[in-house]
XYZ file of C-alpha atoms in Angstrom:
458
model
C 11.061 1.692 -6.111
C 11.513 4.433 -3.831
C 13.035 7.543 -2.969
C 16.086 9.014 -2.534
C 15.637 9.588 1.231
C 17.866 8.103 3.153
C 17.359 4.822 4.408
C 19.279 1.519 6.024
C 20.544 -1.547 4.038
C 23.055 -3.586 4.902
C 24.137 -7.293 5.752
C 22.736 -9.277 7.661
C 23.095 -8.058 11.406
C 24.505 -4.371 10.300
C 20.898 -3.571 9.942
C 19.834 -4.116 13.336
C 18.361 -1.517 15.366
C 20.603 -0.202 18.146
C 19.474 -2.863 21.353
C 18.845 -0.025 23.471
C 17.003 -1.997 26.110
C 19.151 -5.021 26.857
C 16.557 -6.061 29.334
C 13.795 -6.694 26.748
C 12.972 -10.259 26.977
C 13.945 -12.470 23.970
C 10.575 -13.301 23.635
C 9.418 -9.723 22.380
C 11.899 -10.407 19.384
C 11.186 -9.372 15.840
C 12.785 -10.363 12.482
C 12.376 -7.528 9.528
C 13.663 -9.341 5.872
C 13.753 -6.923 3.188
C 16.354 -6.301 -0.143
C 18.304 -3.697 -1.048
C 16.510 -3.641 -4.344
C 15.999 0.292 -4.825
C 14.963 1.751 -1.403
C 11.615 0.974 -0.955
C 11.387 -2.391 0.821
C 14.281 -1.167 3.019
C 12.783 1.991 3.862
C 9.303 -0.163 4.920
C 11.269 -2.399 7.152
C 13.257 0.650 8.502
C 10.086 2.521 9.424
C 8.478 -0.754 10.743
C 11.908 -1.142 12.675
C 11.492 2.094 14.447
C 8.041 1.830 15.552
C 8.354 -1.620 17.070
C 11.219 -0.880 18.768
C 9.301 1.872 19.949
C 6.747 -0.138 21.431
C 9.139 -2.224 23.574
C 10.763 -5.054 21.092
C 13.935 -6.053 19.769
C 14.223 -5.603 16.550
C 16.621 -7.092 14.101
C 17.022 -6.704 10.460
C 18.158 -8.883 7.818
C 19.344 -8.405 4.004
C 17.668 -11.259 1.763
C 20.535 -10.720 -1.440
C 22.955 -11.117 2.037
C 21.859 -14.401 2.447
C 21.866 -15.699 -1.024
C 25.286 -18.509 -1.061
C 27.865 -17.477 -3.468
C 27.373 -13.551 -3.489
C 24.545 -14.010 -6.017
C 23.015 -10.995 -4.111
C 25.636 -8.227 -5.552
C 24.610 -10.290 -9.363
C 20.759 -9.999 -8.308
C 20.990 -6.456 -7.478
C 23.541 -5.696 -10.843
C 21.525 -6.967 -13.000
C 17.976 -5.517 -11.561
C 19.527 -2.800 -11.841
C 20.981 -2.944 -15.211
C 17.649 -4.192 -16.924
C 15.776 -1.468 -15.554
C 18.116 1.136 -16.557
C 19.276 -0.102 -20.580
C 16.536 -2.926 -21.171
C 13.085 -1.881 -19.326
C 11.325 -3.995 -22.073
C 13.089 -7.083 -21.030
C 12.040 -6.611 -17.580
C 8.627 -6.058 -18.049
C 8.360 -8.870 -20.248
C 9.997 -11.118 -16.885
C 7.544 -9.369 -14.774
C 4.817 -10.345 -17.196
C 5.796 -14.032 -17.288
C 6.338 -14.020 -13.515
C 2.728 -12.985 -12.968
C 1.485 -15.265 -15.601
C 3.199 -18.133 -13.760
C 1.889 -17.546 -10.212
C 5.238 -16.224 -9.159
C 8.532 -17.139 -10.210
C 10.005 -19.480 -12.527
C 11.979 -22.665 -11.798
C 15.238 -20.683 -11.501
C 14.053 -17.877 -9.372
C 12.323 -20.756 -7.571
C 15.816 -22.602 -6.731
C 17.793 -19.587 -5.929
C 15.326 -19.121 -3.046
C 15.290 -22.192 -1.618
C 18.830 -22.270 -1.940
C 18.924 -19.241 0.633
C 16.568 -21.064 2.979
C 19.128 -22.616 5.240
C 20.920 -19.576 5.499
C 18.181 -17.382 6.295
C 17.200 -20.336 8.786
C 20.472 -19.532 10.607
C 20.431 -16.194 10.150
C 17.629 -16.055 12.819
C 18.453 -14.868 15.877
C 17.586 -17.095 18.727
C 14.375 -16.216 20.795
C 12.417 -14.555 17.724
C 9.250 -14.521 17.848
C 7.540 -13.439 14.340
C 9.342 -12.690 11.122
C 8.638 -9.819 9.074
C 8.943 -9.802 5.283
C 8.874 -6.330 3.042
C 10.174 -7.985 -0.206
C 8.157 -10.913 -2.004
C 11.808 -13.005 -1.973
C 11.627 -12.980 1.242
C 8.469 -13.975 1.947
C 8.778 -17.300 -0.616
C 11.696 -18.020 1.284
C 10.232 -17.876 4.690
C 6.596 -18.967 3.386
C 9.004 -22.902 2.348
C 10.483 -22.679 5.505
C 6.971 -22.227 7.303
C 5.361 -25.152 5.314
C 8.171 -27.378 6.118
C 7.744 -27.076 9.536
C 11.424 -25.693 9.929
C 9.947 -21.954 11.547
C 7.551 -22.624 13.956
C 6.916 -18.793 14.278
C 4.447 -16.848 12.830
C 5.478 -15.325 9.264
C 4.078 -11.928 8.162
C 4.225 -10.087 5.178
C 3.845 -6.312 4.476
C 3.038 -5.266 1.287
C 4.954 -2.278 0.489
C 3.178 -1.419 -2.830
C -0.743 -0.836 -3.915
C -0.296 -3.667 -6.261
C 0.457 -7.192 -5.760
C 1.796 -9.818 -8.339
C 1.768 -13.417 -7.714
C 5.625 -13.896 -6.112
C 4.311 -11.741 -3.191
C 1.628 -14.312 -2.219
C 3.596 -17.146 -0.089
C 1.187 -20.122 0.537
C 3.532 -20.549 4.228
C 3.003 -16.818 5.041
C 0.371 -16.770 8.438
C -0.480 -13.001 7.430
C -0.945 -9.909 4.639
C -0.842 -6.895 5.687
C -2.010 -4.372 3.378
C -2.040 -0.368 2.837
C -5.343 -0.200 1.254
C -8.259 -2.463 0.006
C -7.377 -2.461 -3.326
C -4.026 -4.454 -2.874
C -5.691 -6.185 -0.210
C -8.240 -7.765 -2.951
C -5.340 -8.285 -5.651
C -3.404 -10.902 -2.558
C -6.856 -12.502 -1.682
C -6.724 -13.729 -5.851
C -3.523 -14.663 -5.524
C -4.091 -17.268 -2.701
C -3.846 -15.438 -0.009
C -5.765 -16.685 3.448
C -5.538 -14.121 6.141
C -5.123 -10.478 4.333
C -5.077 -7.496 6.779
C -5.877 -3.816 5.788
C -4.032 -1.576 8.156
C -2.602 1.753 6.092
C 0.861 2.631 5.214
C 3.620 3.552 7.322
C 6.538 6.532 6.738
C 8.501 8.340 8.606
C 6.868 10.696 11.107
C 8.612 13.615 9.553
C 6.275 13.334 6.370
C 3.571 15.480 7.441
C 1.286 18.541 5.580
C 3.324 21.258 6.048
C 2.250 24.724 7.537
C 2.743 28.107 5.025
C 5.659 29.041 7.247
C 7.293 25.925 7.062
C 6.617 25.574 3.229
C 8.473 28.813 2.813
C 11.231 27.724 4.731
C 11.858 24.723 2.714
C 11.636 26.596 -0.396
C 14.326 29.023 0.719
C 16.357 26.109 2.170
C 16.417 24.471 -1.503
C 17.134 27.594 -3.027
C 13.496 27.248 -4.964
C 11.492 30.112 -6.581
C 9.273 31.073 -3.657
C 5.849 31.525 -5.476
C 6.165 29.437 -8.413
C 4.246 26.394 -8.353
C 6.557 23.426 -8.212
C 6.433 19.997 -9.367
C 8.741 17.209 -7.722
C 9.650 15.026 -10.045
C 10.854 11.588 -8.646
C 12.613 7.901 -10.312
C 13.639 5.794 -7.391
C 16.731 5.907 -5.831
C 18.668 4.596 -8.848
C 17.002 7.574 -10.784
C 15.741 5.372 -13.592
C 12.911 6.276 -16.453
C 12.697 8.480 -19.264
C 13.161 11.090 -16.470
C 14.677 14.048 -19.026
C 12.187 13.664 -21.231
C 9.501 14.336 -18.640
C 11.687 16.453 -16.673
C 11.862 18.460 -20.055
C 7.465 18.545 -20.789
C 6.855 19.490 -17.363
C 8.941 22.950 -18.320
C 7.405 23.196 -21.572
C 3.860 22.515 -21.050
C 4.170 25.590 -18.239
C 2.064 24.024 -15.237
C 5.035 24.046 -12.687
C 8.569 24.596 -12.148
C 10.393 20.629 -12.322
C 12.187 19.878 -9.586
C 14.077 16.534 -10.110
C 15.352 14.310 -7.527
C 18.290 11.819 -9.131
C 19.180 9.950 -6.144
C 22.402 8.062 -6.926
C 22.419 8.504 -10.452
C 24.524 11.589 -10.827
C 24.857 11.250 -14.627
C 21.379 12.083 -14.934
C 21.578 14.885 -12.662
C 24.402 16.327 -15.081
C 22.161 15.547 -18.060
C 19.581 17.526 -16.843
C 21.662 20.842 -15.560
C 23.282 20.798 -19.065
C 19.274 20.170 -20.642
C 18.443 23.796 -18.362
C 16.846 22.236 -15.314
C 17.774 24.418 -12.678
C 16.559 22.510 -10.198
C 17.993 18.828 -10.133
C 19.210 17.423 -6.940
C 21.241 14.250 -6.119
C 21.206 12.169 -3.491
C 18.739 14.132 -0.801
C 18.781 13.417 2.877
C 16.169 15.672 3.645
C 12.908 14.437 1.574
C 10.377 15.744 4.008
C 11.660 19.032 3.557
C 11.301 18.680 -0.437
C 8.157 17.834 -0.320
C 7.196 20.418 2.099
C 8.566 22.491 -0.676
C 6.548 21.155 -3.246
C 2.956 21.563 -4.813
C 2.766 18.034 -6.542
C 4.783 14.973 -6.964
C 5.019 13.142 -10.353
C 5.881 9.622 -10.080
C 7.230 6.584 -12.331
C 7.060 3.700 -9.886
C 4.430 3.863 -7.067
C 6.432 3.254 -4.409
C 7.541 3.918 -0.913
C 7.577 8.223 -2.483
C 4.131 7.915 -2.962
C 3.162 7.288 0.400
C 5.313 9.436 1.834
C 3.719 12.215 -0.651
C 0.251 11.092 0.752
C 1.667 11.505 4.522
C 2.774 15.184 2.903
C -0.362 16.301 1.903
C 1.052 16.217 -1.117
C -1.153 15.013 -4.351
C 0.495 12.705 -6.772
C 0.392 11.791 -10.006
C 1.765 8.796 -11.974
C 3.688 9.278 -15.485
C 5.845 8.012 -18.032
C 6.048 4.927 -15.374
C 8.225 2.158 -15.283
C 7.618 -0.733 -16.901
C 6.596 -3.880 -14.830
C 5.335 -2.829 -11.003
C 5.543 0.856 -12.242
C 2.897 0.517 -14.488
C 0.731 -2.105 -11.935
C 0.959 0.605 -9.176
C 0.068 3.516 -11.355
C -2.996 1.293 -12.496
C -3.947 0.320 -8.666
C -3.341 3.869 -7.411
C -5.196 5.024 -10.065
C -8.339 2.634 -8.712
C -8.226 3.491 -5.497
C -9.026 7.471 -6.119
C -5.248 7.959 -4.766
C -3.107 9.408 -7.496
C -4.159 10.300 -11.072
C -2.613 8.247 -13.918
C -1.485 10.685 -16.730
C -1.524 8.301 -20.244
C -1.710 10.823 -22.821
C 0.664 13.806 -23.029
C -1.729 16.013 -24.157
C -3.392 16.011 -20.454
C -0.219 16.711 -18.582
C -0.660 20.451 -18.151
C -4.389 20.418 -17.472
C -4.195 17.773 -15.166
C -1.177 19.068 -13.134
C -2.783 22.384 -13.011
C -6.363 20.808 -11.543
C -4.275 19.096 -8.587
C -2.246 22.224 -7.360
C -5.112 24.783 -7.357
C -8.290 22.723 -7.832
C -10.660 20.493 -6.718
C -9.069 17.313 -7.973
C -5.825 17.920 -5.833
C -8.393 18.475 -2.764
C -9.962 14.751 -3.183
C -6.406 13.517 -3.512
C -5.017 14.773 -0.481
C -7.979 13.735 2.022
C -7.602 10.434 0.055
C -3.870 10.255 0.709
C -3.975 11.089 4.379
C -7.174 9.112 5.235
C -4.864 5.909 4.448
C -3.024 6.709 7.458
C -3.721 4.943 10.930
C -4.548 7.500 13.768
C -3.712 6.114 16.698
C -0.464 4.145 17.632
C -2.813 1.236 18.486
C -3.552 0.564 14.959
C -1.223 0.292 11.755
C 1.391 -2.334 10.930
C 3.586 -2.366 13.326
C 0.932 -2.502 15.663
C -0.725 -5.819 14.317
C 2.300 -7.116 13.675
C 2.862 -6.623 17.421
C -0.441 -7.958 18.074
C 0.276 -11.268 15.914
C 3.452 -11.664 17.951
C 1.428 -12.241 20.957
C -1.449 -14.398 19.677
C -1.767 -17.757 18.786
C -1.362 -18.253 15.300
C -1.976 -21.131 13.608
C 1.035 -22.857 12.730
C 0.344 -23.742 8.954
C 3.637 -25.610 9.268
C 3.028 -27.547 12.018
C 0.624 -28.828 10.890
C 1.303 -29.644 7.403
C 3.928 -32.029 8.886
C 1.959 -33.391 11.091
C -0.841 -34.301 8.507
C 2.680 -35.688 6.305
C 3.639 -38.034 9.334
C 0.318 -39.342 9.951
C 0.477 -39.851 6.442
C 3.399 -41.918 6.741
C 2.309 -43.845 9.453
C -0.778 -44.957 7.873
C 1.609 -46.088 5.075
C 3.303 -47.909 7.159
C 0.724 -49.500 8.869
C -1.260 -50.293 5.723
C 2.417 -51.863 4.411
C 2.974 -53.894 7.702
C -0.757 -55.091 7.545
C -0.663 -56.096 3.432
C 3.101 -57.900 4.531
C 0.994 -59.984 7.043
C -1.875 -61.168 5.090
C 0.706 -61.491 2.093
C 2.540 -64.215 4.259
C -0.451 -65.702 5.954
C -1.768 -66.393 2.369
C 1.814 -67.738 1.390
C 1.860 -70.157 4.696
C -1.777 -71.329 3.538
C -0.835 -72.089 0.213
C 2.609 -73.799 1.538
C 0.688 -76.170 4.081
C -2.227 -76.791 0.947
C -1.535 -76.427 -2.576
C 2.200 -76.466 -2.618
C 5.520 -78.791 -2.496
C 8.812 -77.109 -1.310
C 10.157 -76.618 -5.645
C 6.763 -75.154 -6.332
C 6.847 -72.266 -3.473
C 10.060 -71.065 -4.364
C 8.952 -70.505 -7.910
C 5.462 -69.004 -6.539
C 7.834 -66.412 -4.117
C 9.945 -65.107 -6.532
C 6.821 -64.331 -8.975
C 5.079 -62.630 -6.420
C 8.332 -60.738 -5.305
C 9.194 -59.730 -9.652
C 8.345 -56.178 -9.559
C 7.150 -56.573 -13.399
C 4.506 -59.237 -12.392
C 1.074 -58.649 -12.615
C -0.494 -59.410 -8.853
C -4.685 -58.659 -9.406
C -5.469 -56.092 -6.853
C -7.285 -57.319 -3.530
C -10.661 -56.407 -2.984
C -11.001 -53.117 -5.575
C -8.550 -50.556 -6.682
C -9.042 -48.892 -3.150
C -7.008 -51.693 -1.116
């Protein structure tokens, strides 16, 4: 999902922010889990990183496919990758069946669990809340809530504008969400407490000024007064991106201007197709889209709202299938980018969000999602649920299973008694010493039919 700004991975402690106040108390620590699965849940967790360490924590970041035993991560990540790239069909039709099921299948199911302990361990001692960006993550740390194994309060922040079913983590104590609209779509899925609180990017995406516009432009090497549309695919650069690439220059709307990330084939494909303009790997994505006049999209991502933070109106085509397709549908709803189905449209549309009225609705609607004071956003209420009591679904989940137990247990000791009072009776009464032994080992057979005492609810 994301962009091909740059953003941190890594194992499982490499990700940590620099401890730059050694005196912070352990009890202002944060957890961030994310997945290097494209950019965009590390790039959340990198932004959220920044801000609370901002306000005073200590922030540490784990790598979910780090965690996984056996180095099924590098597999998990291969293979995402790989489906996405020469079988798209296949991986909408798991993403289909995923949703369908409420979130994962039995396999997906085990190789989470099987990550629990290590993530468990993983923990630094003295944190106080755990952050998930990737849905993974949150299963995993949703189990380990309900078992009563993290007695700390479990957030998730949902990086996208839709929401399948494997985000939604019955142990998870919080939602946080960018707008209503994925906020609703979590509720459905189950979840309790759902927060809407905006998006969050790096401060650098702002609307530009004219002078820093032209700038950018000359800093690219881009035409100065052409219109331009940025074309993005992730930072795997994956889509049917030269065959959009290639009707954006035909229908005549805009100049393309195609960011690859790390897929440099494509980038060759499309200088050798007559795209001038197709970049790599690009450091600088606030200065692109200061450059820019409109993004076109394929996934929904972590670009998007960095486009919205730009000023930048977006629109979604040719998407991705599988959470491509679900974001372009729930951006679509939420008046936030314009979903191009039909080719036809392209050049009509494009042209209505660069010079008219349509792109003006889409950029107040982009950069109204935005919190406007550092007292509110995600990282804030995340901050603010680090503080607070909240209630420990875990906790008491166990406690209801041990009380459960006991009154097993007591109902077992109390049936044992009356079982051998009733024995003694019929000993001292009804029964010689030959008979007994025969009536014991009946009542002990485990195939013999004992009438229940006093109703079906003894």
């Amino acid at each position: 999902m994301p962009h091909a700004a740059s953003t941190a991975s890594g194992s499982v402690l490499a990700g940590a922010i620099p401890r730059q106040r050694a005196t912070t108390p352990v009890e202002r620590r944060i957890a961030l889990v994310s997945a290097s699965l494209g950019a965009g849940h590390n790039g959340a967790a990198a932004e959220l990183a920044r801000r609370l360490t901002t306000q005073g924590h200590l922030v540490d970041r784990l790598d979910l496919l780090d965690l996984l035993p056996a180095r099924l991560g590098r597999t998990v990540q291969d293979g995402y990758h790989r489906m996405l790239v020469r079988a798209p069909w296949a991986y909408q039709r798991i993403y289909s069946r995923t949703e369908w099921a409420g979130g994962g299948g039995p396999v997906a199911r085990a190789l989470l669990r099987s990550a629990e302990d290590r993530v468990l361990r993983a923990l630094p001692p003295g944190t106080g809340a755990v952050v998930s960006t990737y849905p993974g993550a949150s299963r995993v740390l949703g189990n380990l809530r309900l078992a009563g194994r993290l007695n700390v309060p479990v957030v998730t922040y949902l990086t996208d504008f839709s929401v399948y079913p494997l985000w939604v983590a019955p142990g998870v104590d919080v939602h946080l969400a960018a707008h209503a609209i994925p906020a609703a779509q979590a509720r459905a899925a189950g979840a309790r407490d759902v927060r809407v609180c905006g998006p969050v990017t790096d401060p650098l995406f702002t609307p530009p000024t004219t002078a820093e516009r032209d700038r950018a432009r000359a800093g690219f090497a881009l035409p100065r007064h052409a219109p331009l549309a940025l074309l993005v695919a992730g930072s795997w650069g994956v889509g049917p991106v030269r065959q959009v690439a290639r009707g954006l220059r035909e229908c005549g709307a805009a100049v393309p201007v195609v960011v690859c990330g790390r897929n440099e084939s494509l980038a060759r494909h499309l200088h050798a197709d007559g795209v001038e303009h197709a970049f790599g790997w690009v450091d600088d994505m606030p200065g692109l889209m200061c450059a820019a006049d409109v993004l076109v999209q394929n996934a929904g991502g972590l670009t998007s709202l960095e486009a919205f933070a730009s000023g930048l109106p977006v629109a979604s085509y040719r998407c991705i299938p599988g959470h491509g397709l679900m974001n372009a549908a729930a951006l679509h709803e939420a008046g936030a980018a314009v979903w191009i189905r039909n080719p036809a449209d392209l050049k009509q549309t494009l042209n209505d969000l660069i010079d008219g009225p349509l792109g003006h609705r889409q950029r107040e609607t982009g950069l109204a999602l935005f919190a406007r004071s550092p007292d509110s956003g995600p990282a804030a209420e995340i901050a603010r649920l680090h503080h607070a009591t909240v209630p420990d679904h875990g906790r008491k989940i166990a406690a209801q299973r041990r009380s459960a137990l006991r009154r097993l247990a007591t109902i077992a000791a109390l049936a044992t008694a009356l079982w051998t009072s009733a024995v003694a009776m019929g000993v001292a009464t009804d029964y010689d010493g030959p008979d007994f032994l025969r009536t014991l080992g009946h009542s002990l057979d485990p195939d013999a039919h004992v009438p229940p005492i006093g109703g079906h609810h003894a």
